[in-house]
Amino acid sequence: MRELATKYGLLRGVAWIRYYSEGPVAECMVDAHNEINTPYGRLVPQFEDDGVRRKYTKSLSFYENGNLKSIVLQEQMDMETICGTMPAEQIVFYESGNIKRIFPLNGKITGYWTEEDEYSLAKEFSFELSFGKICQKIIGTYFYDDGGVKSITFWPQARFSLQTPIGRLENRIGISLYPDGKLKSCEPAEPVTVDTPIGEILAYNMNAIGIHGDNNSLCFDKTGKVKSLITSHNKVEAVDAEGNHIQFEPYLRPSLFNPEAMELLPCHIEFDDNKVTFNEKFELDISKYTFTIKPFERKCGGCRSNCSRCNGCG
């Protein structure tokens, strides 16, 4: 059995190893029982492949200074966080040693193990936040280096009511927070009318997927004002003093996964002082334009019909 000396003790049964270009160990897999000493107790990295549910790739990864970067645990264990005791199958750390991310489950989705199977193992966790309490099954929690919650990712099936700076909204997928605990962003579960500096816009991202809750469709600044949003339902017409028209709207493009199908790309709108930026490219001075918000009718290039309930022709 190959052995490896680390800051956390001697690892036995090292089956695979990768190094940084300068020489330190970057990541490894083990196939024997090990216990490593950490500030969070003795952790056992994954060393067995159950063949069905669990991913079996790298058991441990390290920063170049030798500090632990991530660990996949052999069995789920409880970790103490600012939110309370949280179950974990995978933990990611900051270089400082503080916990960065916790994933309660670390299963692989295949034909033999479905998302529904994994979801059935998830347990509800209760978060006491500055803007209310949320009790849901979670995919993962992202922490600031000082321990505060940075974002929470929920299972796609989850729906929860949330008090936001613009009122109580039904949400999905995830939320993110500022270091002081105020709400930074959320993902509306249905189109919601938002009052903005250029008019009322329906905020909703029909393409939102539950990969993580770090970045969401509806964002607020630290004072609670709407900072940015994504709309799948509106188009914006801007007219300057000379009568020149500019229009911004969601648009269709060939799907990256199926070139014969079309997919809709929602319109991203961001506000900063007296400026509005569309799709992170086109910045306009709000005081120099008159803005009109209109419904966006999704029409595919092939059928030319109103596709308000689809993502394009397949």
PDB file of C-alpha atoms in Angstrom:
ATOM      1  CA  MET A   1       0.000   0.000   0.000  1.00  0.00           C
ATOM      2  CA  ARG A   2       1.242   3.459  -0.904  1.00  0.00           C
ATOM      3  CA  GLU A   3       1.496   5.961   1.942  1.00  0.00           C
ATOM      4  CA  LEU A   4       1.335   9.754   1.919  1.00  0.00           C
ATOM      5  CA  ALA A   5       2.381  12.153   4.681  1.00  0.00           C
ATOM      6  CA  THR A   6       0.060  15.163   5.159  1.00  0.00           C
ATOM      7  CA  LYS A   7      -0.466  17.913   7.734  1.00  0.00           C
ATOM      8  CA  TYR A   8      -3.338  15.825   9.038  1.00  0.00           C
ATOM      9  CA  GLY A   9      -1.518  12.556   9.495  1.00  0.00           C
ATOM     10  CA  LEU A  10      -0.244   9.648   7.428  1.00  0.00           C
ATOM     11  CA  LEU A  11      -2.584   8.380   4.716  1.00  0.00           C
ATOM     12  CA  ARG A  12      -2.476   4.661   3.942  1.00  0.00           C
ATOM     13  CA  GLY A  13      -3.769   2.868   0.860  1.00  0.00           C
ATOM     14  CA  VAL A  14      -3.324   5.790  -1.540  1.00  0.00           C
ATOM     15  CA  ALA A  15      -4.673   4.364  -4.824  1.00  0.00           C
ATOM     16  CA  TRP A  16      -4.279   7.488  -6.989  1.00  0.00           C
ATOM     17  CA  ILE A  17      -2.541  10.825  -6.588  1.00  0.00           C
ATOM     18  CA  ARG A  18      -2.126  14.074  -8.528  1.00  0.00           C
ATOM     19  CA  TYR A  19       0.473  16.751  -7.818  1.00  0.00           C
ATOM     20  CA  TYR A  20       0.656  20.492  -8.446  1.00  0.00           C
ATOM     21  CA  SER A  21       3.247  21.529 -11.038  1.00  0.00           C
ATOM     22  CA  GLU A  22       5.516  22.718  -8.232  1.00  0.00           C
ATOM     23  CA  GLY A  23       5.369  19.384  -6.433  1.00  0.00           C
ATOM     24  CA  PRO A  24       2.814  19.503  -3.564  1.00  0.00           C
ATOM     25  CA  VAL A  25      -0.060  17.020  -3.538  1.00  0.00           C
ATOM     26  CA  ALA A  26      -3.225  18.392  -5.177  1.00  0.00           C
ATOM     27  CA  GLU A  27      -5.635  15.467  -4.695  1.00  0.00           C
ATOM     28  CA  CYS A  28      -5.756  11.761  -4.049  1.00  0.00           C
ATOM     29  CA  MET A  29      -7.950   8.681  -3.608  1.00  0.00           C
ATOM     30  CA  VAL A  30      -7.587   6.108  -0.869  1.00  0.00           C
ATOM     31  CA  ASP A  31      -8.817   2.509  -0.710  1.00  0.00           C
ATOM     32  CA  ALA A  32      -8.085   1.891   2.969  1.00  0.00           C
ATOM     33  CA  HIS A  33      -9.613   3.234   6.192  1.00  0.00           C
ATOM     34  CA  ASN A  34      -7.942   6.461   7.376  1.00  0.00           C
ATOM     35  CA  GLU A  35      -8.748   9.028  10.023  1.00  0.00           C
ATOM     36  CA  ILE A  36      -7.404  12.551   9.606  1.00  0.00           C
ATOM     37  CA  ASN A  37      -7.151  15.046  12.460  1.00  0.00           C
ATOM     38  CA  THR A  38      -8.876  18.379  11.791  1.00  0.00           C
ATOM     39  CA  PRO A  39     -10.227  21.238  13.921  1.00  0.00           C
ATOM     40  CA  TYR A  40     -13.641  19.655  13.316  1.00  0.00           C
ATOM     41  CA  GLY A  41     -12.657  16.282  14.706  1.00  0.00           C
ATOM     42  CA  ARG A  42     -11.413  13.054  13.150  1.00  0.00           C
ATOM     43  CA  LEU A  43     -12.724  12.692   9.605  1.00  0.00           C
ATOM     44  CA  VAL A  44     -12.758   9.483   7.564  1.00  0.00           C
ATOM     45  CA  PRO A  45     -12.262  10.062   3.805  1.00  0.00           C
ATOM     46  CA  GLN A  46     -14.186   7.815   1.434  1.00  0.00           C
ATOM     47  CA  PHE A  47     -12.331   4.606   0.660  1.00  0.00           C
ATOM     48  CA  GLU A  48     -15.080   2.290  -0.629  1.00  0.00           C
ATOM     49  CA  ASP A  49     -17.171   2.344  -3.795  1.00  0.00           C
ATOM     50  CA  ASP A  50     -20.716   1.116  -3.154  1.00  0.00           C
ATOM     51  CA  GLY A  51     -21.172   0.684  -6.904  1.00  0.00           C
ATOM     52  CA  VAL A  52     -24.626   2.247  -7.008  1.00  0.00           C
ATOM     53  CA  ARG A  53     -25.162   5.537  -5.238  1.00  0.00           C
ATOM     54  CA  ARG A  54     -21.934   7.189  -4.123  1.00  0.00           C
ATOM     55  CA  LYS A  55     -19.495   8.980  -6.379  1.00  0.00           C
ATOM     56  CA  TYR A  56     -15.996   7.543  -6.023  1.00  0.00           C
ATOM     57  CA  THR A  57     -13.441   9.942  -7.442  1.00  0.00           C
ATOM     58  CA  LYS A  58     -11.049  11.948  -5.297  1.00  0.00           C
ATOM     59  CA  SER A  59     -11.288  11.350  -1.559  1.00  0.00           C
ATOM     60  CA  LEU A  60      -9.194  14.396  -0.605  1.00  0.00           C
ATOM     61  CA  SER A  61      -7.851  17.557  -2.203  1.00  0.00           C
ATOM     62  CA  PHE A  62      -5.342  20.061  -0.819  1.00  0.00           C
ATOM     63  CA  TYR A  63      -4.195  23.644  -1.324  1.00  0.00           C
ATOM     64  CA  GLU A  64      -0.595  24.143  -2.405  1.00  0.00           C
ATOM     65  CA  ASN A  65       0.386  24.950   1.195  1.00  0.00           C
ATOM     66  CA  GLY A  66      -0.883  21.524   2.263  1.00  0.00           C
ATOM     67  CA  ASN A  67      -4.086  22.724   3.901  1.00  0.00           C
ATOM     68  CA  LEU A  68      -7.158  20.590   3.311  1.00  0.00           C
ATOM     69  CA  LYS A  69      -9.317  21.873   0.426  1.00  0.00           C
ATOM     70  CA  SER A  70     -12.070  19.252   0.317  1.00  0.00           C
ATOM     71  CA  ILE A  71     -12.979  15.837   1.646  1.00  0.00           C
ATOM     72  CA  VAL A  72     -15.564  13.264   0.619  1.00  0.00           C
ATOM     73  CA  LEU A  73     -16.549  11.341   3.735  1.00  0.00           C
ATOM     74  CA  GLN A  74     -16.976   7.580   3.923  1.00  0.00           C
ATOM     75  CA  GLU A  75     -20.194   8.071   5.860  1.00  0.00           C
ATOM     76  CA  GLN A  76     -22.402  11.056   6.530  1.00  0.00           C
ATOM     77  CA  MET A  77     -21.478  12.860   9.746  1.00  0.00           C
ATOM     78  CA  ASP A  78     -22.727  15.921  11.621  1.00  0.00           C
ATOM     79  CA  MET A  79     -20.772  19.177  11.381  1.00  0.00           C
ATOM     80  CA  GLU A  80     -21.184  22.171  13.689  1.00  0.00           C
ATOM     81  CA  THR A  81     -21.914  25.429  11.809  1.00  0.00           C
ATOM     82  CA  ILE A  82     -23.278  28.863  12.616  1.00  0.00           C
ATOM     83  CA  CYS A  83     -26.672  27.458  11.524  1.00  0.00           C
ATOM     84  CA  GLY A  84     -26.460  24.528  13.893  1.00  0.00           C
ATOM     85  CA  THR A  85     -25.562  20.881  13.400  1.00  0.00           C
ATOM     86  CA  MET A  86     -25.591  20.036   9.687  1.00  0.00           C
ATOM     87  CA  PRO A  87     -25.152  16.571   8.103  1.00  0.00           C
ATOM     88  CA  ALA A  88     -22.345  16.280   5.543  1.00  0.00           C
ATOM     89  CA  GLU A  89     -21.064  13.772   2.997  1.00  0.00           C
ATOM     90  CA  GLN A  90     -18.724  16.287   1.355  1.00  0.00           C
ATOM     91  CA  ILE A  91     -17.018  19.343   2.856  1.00  0.00           C
ATOM     92  CA  VAL A  92     -15.070  22.098   1.083  1.00  0.00           C
ATOM     93  CA  PHE A  93     -12.723  24.349   3.082  1.00  0.00           C
ATOM     94  CA  TYR A  94     -11.191  27.783   2.675  1.00  0.00           C
ATOM     95  CA  GLU A  95      -7.408  27.954   2.698  1.00  0.00           C
ATOM     96  CA  SER A  96      -7.776  29.415   6.204  1.00  0.00           C
ATOM     97  CA  GLY A  97      -9.251  26.088   7.320  1.00  0.00           C
ATOM     98  CA  ASN A  98     -12.772  27.420   7.791  1.00  0.00           C
ATOM     99  CA  ILE A  99     -15.683  25.569   6.186  1.00  0.00           C
ATOM    100  CA  LYS A 100     -16.613  26.911   2.741  1.00  0.00           C
ATOM    101  CA  ARG A 101     -19.325  24.509   1.545  1.00  0.00           C
ATOM    102  CA  ILE A 102     -21.233  21.591   3.008  1.00  0.00           C
ATOM    103  CA  PHE A 103     -23.114  19.027   0.922  1.00  0.00           C
ATOM    104  CA  PRO A 104     -25.373  16.772   3.021  1.00  0.00           C
ATOM    105  CA  LEU A 105     -25.478  14.188   0.209  1.00  0.00           C
ATOM    106  CA  ASN A 106     -22.950  13.279  -2.478  1.00  0.00           C
ATOM    107  CA  GLY A 107     -24.716  10.731  -4.671  1.00  0.00           C
ATOM    108  CA  LYS A 108     -24.335  10.226  -8.417  1.00  0.00           C
ATOM    109  CA  ILE A 109     -27.412  10.409 -10.627  1.00  0.00           C
ATOM    110  CA  THR A 110     -27.528   7.480 -13.067  1.00  0.00           C
ATOM    111  CA  GLY A 111     -30.037   5.092 -14.589  1.00  0.00           C
ATOM    112  CA  TYR A 112     -29.677   3.016 -11.442  1.00  0.00           C
ATOM    113  CA  TRP A 113     -29.879   5.877  -8.942  1.00  0.00           C
ATOM    114  CA  THR A 114     -32.263   8.704  -9.774  1.00  0.00           C
ATOM    115  CA  GLU A 115     -32.684  12.231  -8.463  1.00  0.00           C
ATOM    116  CA  GLU A 116     -35.853  11.029  -6.745  1.00  0.00           C
ATOM    117  CA  ASP A 117     -33.848   8.308  -4.968  1.00  0.00           C
ATOM    118  CA  GLU A 118     -31.342  10.876  -3.747  1.00  0.00           C
ATOM    119  CA  TYR A 119     -34.069  13.322  -2.756  1.00  0.00           C
ATOM    120  CA  SER A 120     -35.734  10.631  -0.625  1.00  0.00           C
ATOM    121  CA  LEU A 121     -32.568  10.476   1.518  1.00  0.00           C
ATOM    122  CA  ALA A 122     -32.438  14.236   2.085  1.00  0.00           C
ATOM    123  CA  LYS A 123     -33.630  15.620   5.402  1.00  0.00           C
ATOM    124  CA  GLU A 124     -35.171  19.001   6.053  1.00  0.00           C
ATOM    125  CA  PHE A 125     -32.914  21.600   7.659  1.00  0.00           C
ATOM    126  CA  SER A 126     -34.115  24.744   9.383  1.00  0.00           C
ATOM    127  CA  PHE A 127     -32.403  28.112   8.786  1.00  0.00           C
ATOM    128  CA  GLU A 128     -33.081  31.061  11.095  1.00  0.00           C
ATOM    129  CA  LEU A 129     -32.250  34.065   8.892  1.00  0.00           C
ATOM    130  CA  SER A 130     -32.565  37.803   9.449  1.00  0.00           C
ATOM    131  CA  PHE A 131     -35.581  37.920   7.112  1.00  0.00           C
ATOM    132  CA  GLY A 132     -37.313  34.785   8.381  1.00  0.00           C
ATOM    133  CA  LYS A 133     -37.164  31.049   8.885  1.00  0.00           C
ATOM    134  CA  ILE A 134     -36.797  28.510   6.061  1.00  0.00           C
ATOM    135  CA  CYS A 135     -37.224  24.778   6.620  1.00  0.00           C
ATOM    136  CA  GLN A 136     -36.446  22.739   3.487  1.00  0.00           C
ATOM    137  CA  LYS A 137     -34.338  19.921   2.081  1.00  0.00           C
ATOM    138  CA  ILE A 138     -31.075  21.380   0.817  1.00  0.00           C
ATOM    139  CA  ILE A 139     -28.447  20.380  -1.740  1.00  0.00           C
ATOM    140  CA  GLY A 140     -25.714  22.512  -0.214  1.00  0.00           C
ATOM    141  CA  THR A 141     -24.784  25.513   1.918  1.00  0.00           C
ATOM    142  CA  TYR A 142     -22.066  28.044   1.055  1.00  0.00           C
ATOM    143  CA  PHE A 143     -20.431  29.956   3.939  1.00  0.00           C
ATOM    144  CA  TYR A 144     -18.351  33.117   4.145  1.00  0.00           C
ATOM    145  CA  ASP A 145     -14.842  32.673   5.533  1.00  0.00           C
ATOM    146  CA  ASP A 146     -16.031  34.054   8.883  1.00  0.00           C
ATOM    147  CA  GLY A 147     -18.776  31.406   9.070  1.00  0.00           C
ATOM    148  CA  GLY A 148     -21.838  33.376   7.972  1.00  0.00           C
ATOM    149  CA  VAL A 149     -24.167  31.922   5.337  1.00  0.00           C
ATOM    150  CA  LYS A 150     -23.332  33.088   1.792  1.00  0.00           C
ATOM    151  CA  SER A 151     -25.884  31.051  -0.160  1.00  0.00           C
ATOM    152  CA  ILE A 152     -28.206  28.064   0.141  1.00  0.00           C
ATOM    153  CA  THR A 153     -29.129  25.712  -2.688  1.00  0.00           C
ATOM    154  CA  PHE A 154     -32.418  23.851  -2.368  1.00  0.00           C
ATOM    155  CA  TRP A 155     -33.690  20.803  -4.220  1.00  0.00           C
ATOM    156  CA  PRO A 156     -35.556  21.593  -7.480  1.00  0.00           C
ATOM    157  CA  GLN A 157     -38.779  20.284  -5.924  1.00  0.00           C
ATOM    158  CA  ALA A 158     -38.630  22.801  -3.080  1.00  0.00           C
ATOM    159  CA  ARG A 159     -40.910  25.836  -2.950  1.00  0.00           C
ATOM    160  CA  PHE A 160     -40.868  28.259  -0.047  1.00  0.00           C
ATOM    161  CA  SER A 161     -42.279  31.641   0.888  1.00  0.00           C
ATOM    162  CA  LEU A 162     -39.713  34.325   1.584  1.00  0.00           C
ATOM    163  CA  GLN A 163     -39.955  37.879   2.892  1.00  0.00           C
ATOM    164  CA  THR A 164     -37.975  40.078   0.488  1.00  0.00           C
ATOM    165  CA  PRO A 165     -37.414  43.855   0.230  1.00  0.00           C
ATOM    166  CA  ILE A 166     -40.297  43.969  -2.298  1.00  0.00           C
ATOM    167  CA  GLY A 167     -42.688  41.778  -0.301  1.00  0.00           C
ATOM    168  CA  ARG A 168     -43.310  38.090   0.324  1.00  0.00           C
ATOM    169  CA  LEU A 169     -42.493  35.894  -2.693  1.00  0.00           C
ATOM    170  CA  GLU A 170     -42.693  32.215  -3.558  1.00  0.00           C
ATOM    171  CA  ASN A 171     -39.174  31.002  -4.294  1.00  0.00           C
ATOM    172  CA  ARG A 172     -37.229  28.020  -5.616  1.00  0.00           C
ATOM    173  CA  ILE A 173     -33.657  26.821  -6.210  1.00  0.00           C
ATOM    174  CA  GLY A 174     -31.688  29.149  -3.945  1.00  0.00           C
ATOM    175  CA  ILE A 175     -30.961  32.370  -2.126  1.00  0.00           C
ATOM    176  CA  SER A 176     -27.787  34.328  -1.446  1.00  0.00           C
ATOM    177  CA  LEU A 177     -26.989  36.665   1.440  1.00  0.00           C
ATOM    178  CA  TYR A 178     -24.715  39.615   2.160  1.00  0.00           C
ATOM    179  CA  PRO A 179     -22.131  39.219   4.953  1.00  0.00           C
ATOM    180  CA  ASP A 180     -24.463  41.066   7.343  1.00  0.00           C
ATOM    181  CA  GLY A 181     -27.200  38.505   6.687  1.00  0.00           C
ATOM    182  CA  LYS A 182     -29.442  40.631   4.459  1.00  0.00           C
ATOM    183  CA  LEU A 183     -30.960  39.052   1.354  1.00  0.00           C
ATOM    184  CA  LYS A 184     -28.789  39.515  -1.742  1.00  0.00           C
ATOM    185  CA  SER A 185     -30.680  37.450  -4.327  1.00  0.00           C
ATOM    186  CA  CYS A 186     -33.487  34.951  -4.763  1.00  0.00           C
ATOM    187  CA  GLU A 187     -35.117  32.877  -7.500  1.00  0.00           C
ATOM    188  CA  PRO A 188     -38.847  33.576  -7.942  1.00  0.00           C
ATOM    189  CA  ALA A 189     -40.897  30.409  -8.412  1.00  0.00           C
ATOM    190  CA  GLU A 190     -43.339  32.284 -10.657  1.00  0.00           C
ATOM    191  CA  PRO A 191     -43.344  35.610 -12.552  1.00  0.00           C
ATOM    192  CA  VAL A 192     -43.478  38.521 -10.132  1.00  0.00           C
ATOM    193  CA  THR A 193     -44.062  42.201 -10.918  1.00  0.00           C
ATOM    194  CA  VAL A 194     -41.105  44.306  -9.843  1.00  0.00           C
ATOM    195  CA  ASP A 195     -41.067  48.097  -9.700  1.00  0.00           C
ATOM    196  CA  THR A 196     -37.808  49.355 -11.266  1.00  0.00           C
ATOM    197  CA  PRO A 197     -36.372  52.761 -12.252  1.00  0.00           C
ATOM    198  CA  ILE A 198     -37.633  52.171 -15.835  1.00  0.00           C
ATOM    199  CA  GLY A 199     -41.056  50.728 -15.009  1.00  0.00           C
ATOM    200  CA  GLU A 200     -42.744  47.542 -13.829  1.00  0.00           C
ATOM    201  CA  ILE A 201     -41.125  44.348 -15.138  1.00  0.00           C
ATOM    202  CA  LEU A 202     -42.051  40.684 -14.668  1.00  0.00           C
ATOM    203  CA  ALA A 203     -39.038  39.034 -13.054  1.00  0.00           C
ATOM    204  CA  TYR A 204     -38.724  35.344 -13.871  1.00  0.00           C
ATOM    205  CA  ASN A 205     -36.068  33.128 -15.431  1.00  0.00           C
ATOM    206  CA  MET A 206     -37.699  30.206 -17.206  1.00  0.00           C
ATOM    207  CA  ASN A 207     -34.247  28.676 -17.782  1.00  0.00           C
ATOM    208  CA  ALA A 208     -33.159  28.718 -14.137  1.00  0.00           C
ATOM    209  CA  ILE A 209     -31.669  25.406 -13.089  1.00  0.00           C
ATOM    210  CA  GLY A 210     -30.802  24.217  -9.615  1.00  0.00           C
ATOM    211  CA  ILE A 211     -27.039  23.863  -9.917  1.00  0.00           C
ATOM    212  CA  HIS A 212     -26.435  26.282  -7.046  1.00  0.00           C
ATOM    213  CA  GLY A 213     -28.044  29.242  -5.318  1.00  0.00           C
ATOM    214  CA  ASP A 214     -25.011  31.546  -5.513  1.00  0.00           C
ATOM    215  CA  ASN A 215     -26.399  33.709  -8.327  1.00  0.00           C
ATOM    216  CA  ASN A 216     -30.140  34.161  -8.781  1.00  0.00           C
ATOM    217  CA  SER A 217     -32.533  36.019 -11.081  1.00  0.00           C
ATOM    218  CA  LEU A 218     -33.704  38.748  -8.705  1.00  0.00           C
ATOM    219  CA  CYS A 219     -30.924  40.688  -6.948  1.00  0.00           C
ATOM    220  CA  PHE A 220     -31.027  43.462  -4.342  1.00  0.00           C
ATOM    221  CA  ASP A 221     -28.398  45.951  -3.213  1.00  0.00           C
ATOM    222  CA  LYS A 222     -27.479  46.348   0.440  1.00  0.00           C
ATOM    223  CA  THR A 223     -30.247  48.907   0.972  1.00  0.00           C
ATOM    224  CA  GLY A 224     -32.919  46.569  -0.414  1.00  0.00           C
ATOM    225  CA  LYS A 225     -33.353  48.246  -3.810  1.00  0.00           C
ATOM    226  CA  VAL A 226     -33.630  46.070  -6.919  1.00  0.00           C
ATOM    227  CA  LYS A 227     -30.129  45.791  -8.376  1.00  0.00           C
ATOM    228  CA  SER A 228     -30.830  43.444 -11.282  1.00  0.00           C
ATOM    229  CA  LEU A 229     -33.372  40.976 -12.619  1.00  0.00           C
ATOM    230  CA  ILE A 230     -33.965  38.506 -15.408  1.00  0.00           C
ATOM    231  CA  THR A 231     -37.172  38.538 -17.425  1.00  0.00           C
ATOM    232  CA  SER A 232     -38.579  35.932 -19.801  1.00  0.00           C
ATOM    233  CA  HIS A 233     -41.877  37.804 -20.222  1.00  0.00           C
ATOM    234  CA  ASN A 234     -41.127  41.428 -21.109  1.00  0.00           C
ATOM    235  CA  LYS A 235     -39.374  43.491 -23.731  1.00  0.00           C
ATOM    236  CA  VAL A 236     -38.140  47.047 -23.171  1.00  0.00           C
ATOM    237  CA  GLU A 237     -38.355  49.859 -25.719  1.00  0.00           C
ATOM    238  CA  ALA A 238     -36.134  52.907 -25.162  1.00  0.00           C
ATOM    239  CA  VAL A 239     -36.604  56.172 -27.066  1.00  0.00           C
ATOM    240  CA  ASP A 240     -34.151  59.090 -26.875  1.00  0.00           C
ATOM    241  CA  ALA A 241     -34.833  62.833 -27.337  1.00  0.00           C
ATOM    242  CA  GLU A 242     -34.334  62.560 -31.110  1.00  0.00           C
ATOM    243  CA  GLY A 243     -36.907  59.788 -31.388  1.00  0.00           C
ATOM    244  CA  ASN A 244     -34.410  56.966 -31.935  1.00  0.00           C
ATOM    245  CA  HIS A 245     -35.744  53.561 -30.815  1.00  0.00           C
ATOM    246  CA  ILE A 246     -33.801  50.745 -29.180  1.00  0.00           C
ATOM    247  CA  GLN A 247     -35.435  47.465 -28.168  1.00  0.00           C
ATOM    248  CA  PHE A 248     -34.234  44.822 -25.739  1.00  0.00           C
ATOM    249  CA  GLU A 249     -35.993  41.479 -25.392  1.00  0.00           C
ATOM    250  CA  PRO A 250     -35.460  37.765 -24.792  1.00  0.00           C
ATOM    251  CA  TYR A 251     -34.441  35.943 -27.949  1.00  0.00           C
ATOM    252  CA  LEU A 252     -34.310  32.465 -29.421  1.00  0.00           C
ATOM    253  CA  ARG A 253     -31.191  30.652 -30.502  1.00  0.00           C
ATOM    254  CA  PRO A 254     -30.378  27.058 -31.499  1.00  0.00           C
ATOM    255  CA  SER A 255     -30.084  24.871 -28.427  1.00  0.00           C
ATOM    256  CA  LEU A 256     -26.567  23.977 -27.347  1.00  0.00           C
ATOM    257  CA  PHE A 257     -27.768  20.455 -26.655  1.00  0.00           C
ATOM    258  CA  ASN A 258     -30.012  19.982 -29.690  1.00  0.00           C
ATOM    259  CA  PRO A 259     -29.194  22.149 -32.746  1.00  0.00           C
ATOM    260  CA  GLU A 260     -32.586  21.283 -34.263  1.00  0.00           C
ATOM    261  CA  ALA A 261     -34.436  22.845 -31.324  1.00  0.00           C
ATOM    262  CA  MET A 262     -34.605  26.448 -30.190  1.00  0.00           C
ATOM    263  CA  GLU A 263     -34.062  27.763 -26.680  1.00  0.00           C
ATOM    264  CA  LEU A 264     -35.098  31.079 -25.193  1.00  0.00           C
ATOM    265  CA  LEU A 265     -32.493  33.351 -23.596  1.00  0.00           C
ATOM    266  CA  PRO A 266     -34.144  35.719 -21.094  1.00  0.00           C
ATOM    267  CA  CYS A 267     -33.166  39.381 -20.897  1.00  0.00           C
ATOM    268  CA  HIS A 268     -30.838  40.444 -18.062  1.00  0.00           C
ATOM    269  CA  ILE A 269     -31.374  43.992 -16.766  1.00  0.00           C
ATOM    270  CA  GLU A 270     -29.130  45.725 -14.213  1.00  0.00           C
ATOM    271  CA  PHE A 271     -29.502  49.082 -12.479  1.00  0.00           C
ATOM    272  CA  ASP A 272     -26.686  51.239 -11.104  1.00  0.00           C
ATOM    273  CA  ASP A 273     -27.233  54.866 -10.068  1.00  0.00           C
ATOM    274  CA  ASN A 274     -28.957  56.484 -13.074  1.00  0.00           C
ATOM    275  CA  LYS A 275     -27.818  53.799 -15.521  1.00  0.00           C
ATOM    276  CA  VAL A 276     -29.512  50.667 -16.838  1.00  0.00           C
ATOM    277  CA  THR A 277     -27.571  47.863 -18.546  1.00  0.00           C
ATOM    278  CA  PHE A 278     -29.113  45.207 -20.763  1.00  0.00           C
ATOM    279  CA  ASN A 279     -27.528  41.763 -21.125  1.00  0.00           C
ATOM    280  CA  GLU A 280     -24.297  43.060 -19.543  1.00  0.00           C
ATOM    281  CA  LYS A 281     -23.440  44.940 -22.783  1.00  0.00           C
ATOM    282  CA  PHE A 282     -25.682  47.912 -23.522  1.00  0.00           C
ATOM    283  CA  GLU A 283     -25.646  50.729 -20.952  1.00  0.00           C
ATOM    284  CA  LEU A 284     -28.139  53.599 -21.160  1.00  0.00           C
ATOM    285  CA  ASP A 285     -28.520  56.793 -19.125  1.00  0.00           C
ATOM    286  CA  ILE A 286     -32.041  56.511 -17.689  1.00  0.00           C
ATOM    287  CA  SER A 287     -32.553  60.301 -17.697  1.00  0.00           C
ATOM    288  CA  LYS A 288     -31.943  60.497 -21.461  1.00  0.00           C
ATOM    289  CA  TYR A 289     -34.517  57.908 -22.532  1.00  0.00           C
ATOM    290  CA  THR A 290     -38.219  57.199 -22.242  1.00  0.00           C
ATOM    291  CA  PHE A 291     -38.820  53.523 -21.468  1.00  0.00           C
ATOM    292  CA  THR A 292     -41.861  51.423 -22.302  1.00  0.00           C
ATOM    293  CA  ILE A 293     -42.326  47.900 -20.934  1.00  0.00           C
ATOM    294  CA  LYS A 294     -44.339  45.538 -23.152  1.00  0.00           C
ATOM    295  CA  PRO A 295     -45.244  41.833 -23.066  1.00  0.00           C
ATOM    296  CA  PHE A 296     -42.840  39.629 -24.982  1.00  0.00           C
ATOM    297  CA  GLU A 297     -44.516  37.110 -27.298  1.00  0.00           C
ATOM    298  CA  ARG A 298     -42.260  34.153 -27.921  1.00  0.00           C
ATOM    299  CA  LYS A 299     -42.452  33.076 -31.536  1.00  0.00           C
ATOM    300  CA  CYS A 300     -40.314  30.361 -33.094  1.00  0.00           C
ATOM    301  CA  GLY A 301     -38.812  30.816 -36.505  1.00  0.00           C
ATOM    302  CA  GLY A 302     -40.415  27.620 -37.781  1.00  0.00           C
ATOM    303  CA  CYS A 303     -44.024  27.519 -36.649  1.00  0.00           C
ATOM    304  CA  ARG A 304     -44.501  31.305 -36.151  1.00  0.00           C
ATOM    305  CA  SER A 305     -47.013  30.602 -33.406  1.00  0.00           C
ATOM    306  CA  ASN A 306     -47.209  32.111 -29.961  1.00  0.00           C
ATOM    307  CA  CYS A 307     -44.934  29.918 -27.841  1.00  0.00           C
ATOM    308  CA  SER A 308     -45.691  31.406 -24.447  1.00  0.00           C
ATOM    309  CA  ARG A 309     -45.680  27.938 -22.874  1.00  0.00           C
ATOM    310  CA  CYS A 310     -42.655  26.364 -24.556  1.00  0.00           C
ATOM    311  CA  ASN A 311     -38.924  26.826 -25.052  1.00  0.00           C
ATOM    312  CA  GLY A 312     -39.028  26.689 -28.831  1.00  0.00           C
ATOM    313  CA  CYS A 313     -39.683  24.217 -31.604  1.00  0.00           C
ATOM    314  CA  GLY A 314     -38.192  20.772 -31.218  1.00  0.00           C
TER     315      GLY A 314
END
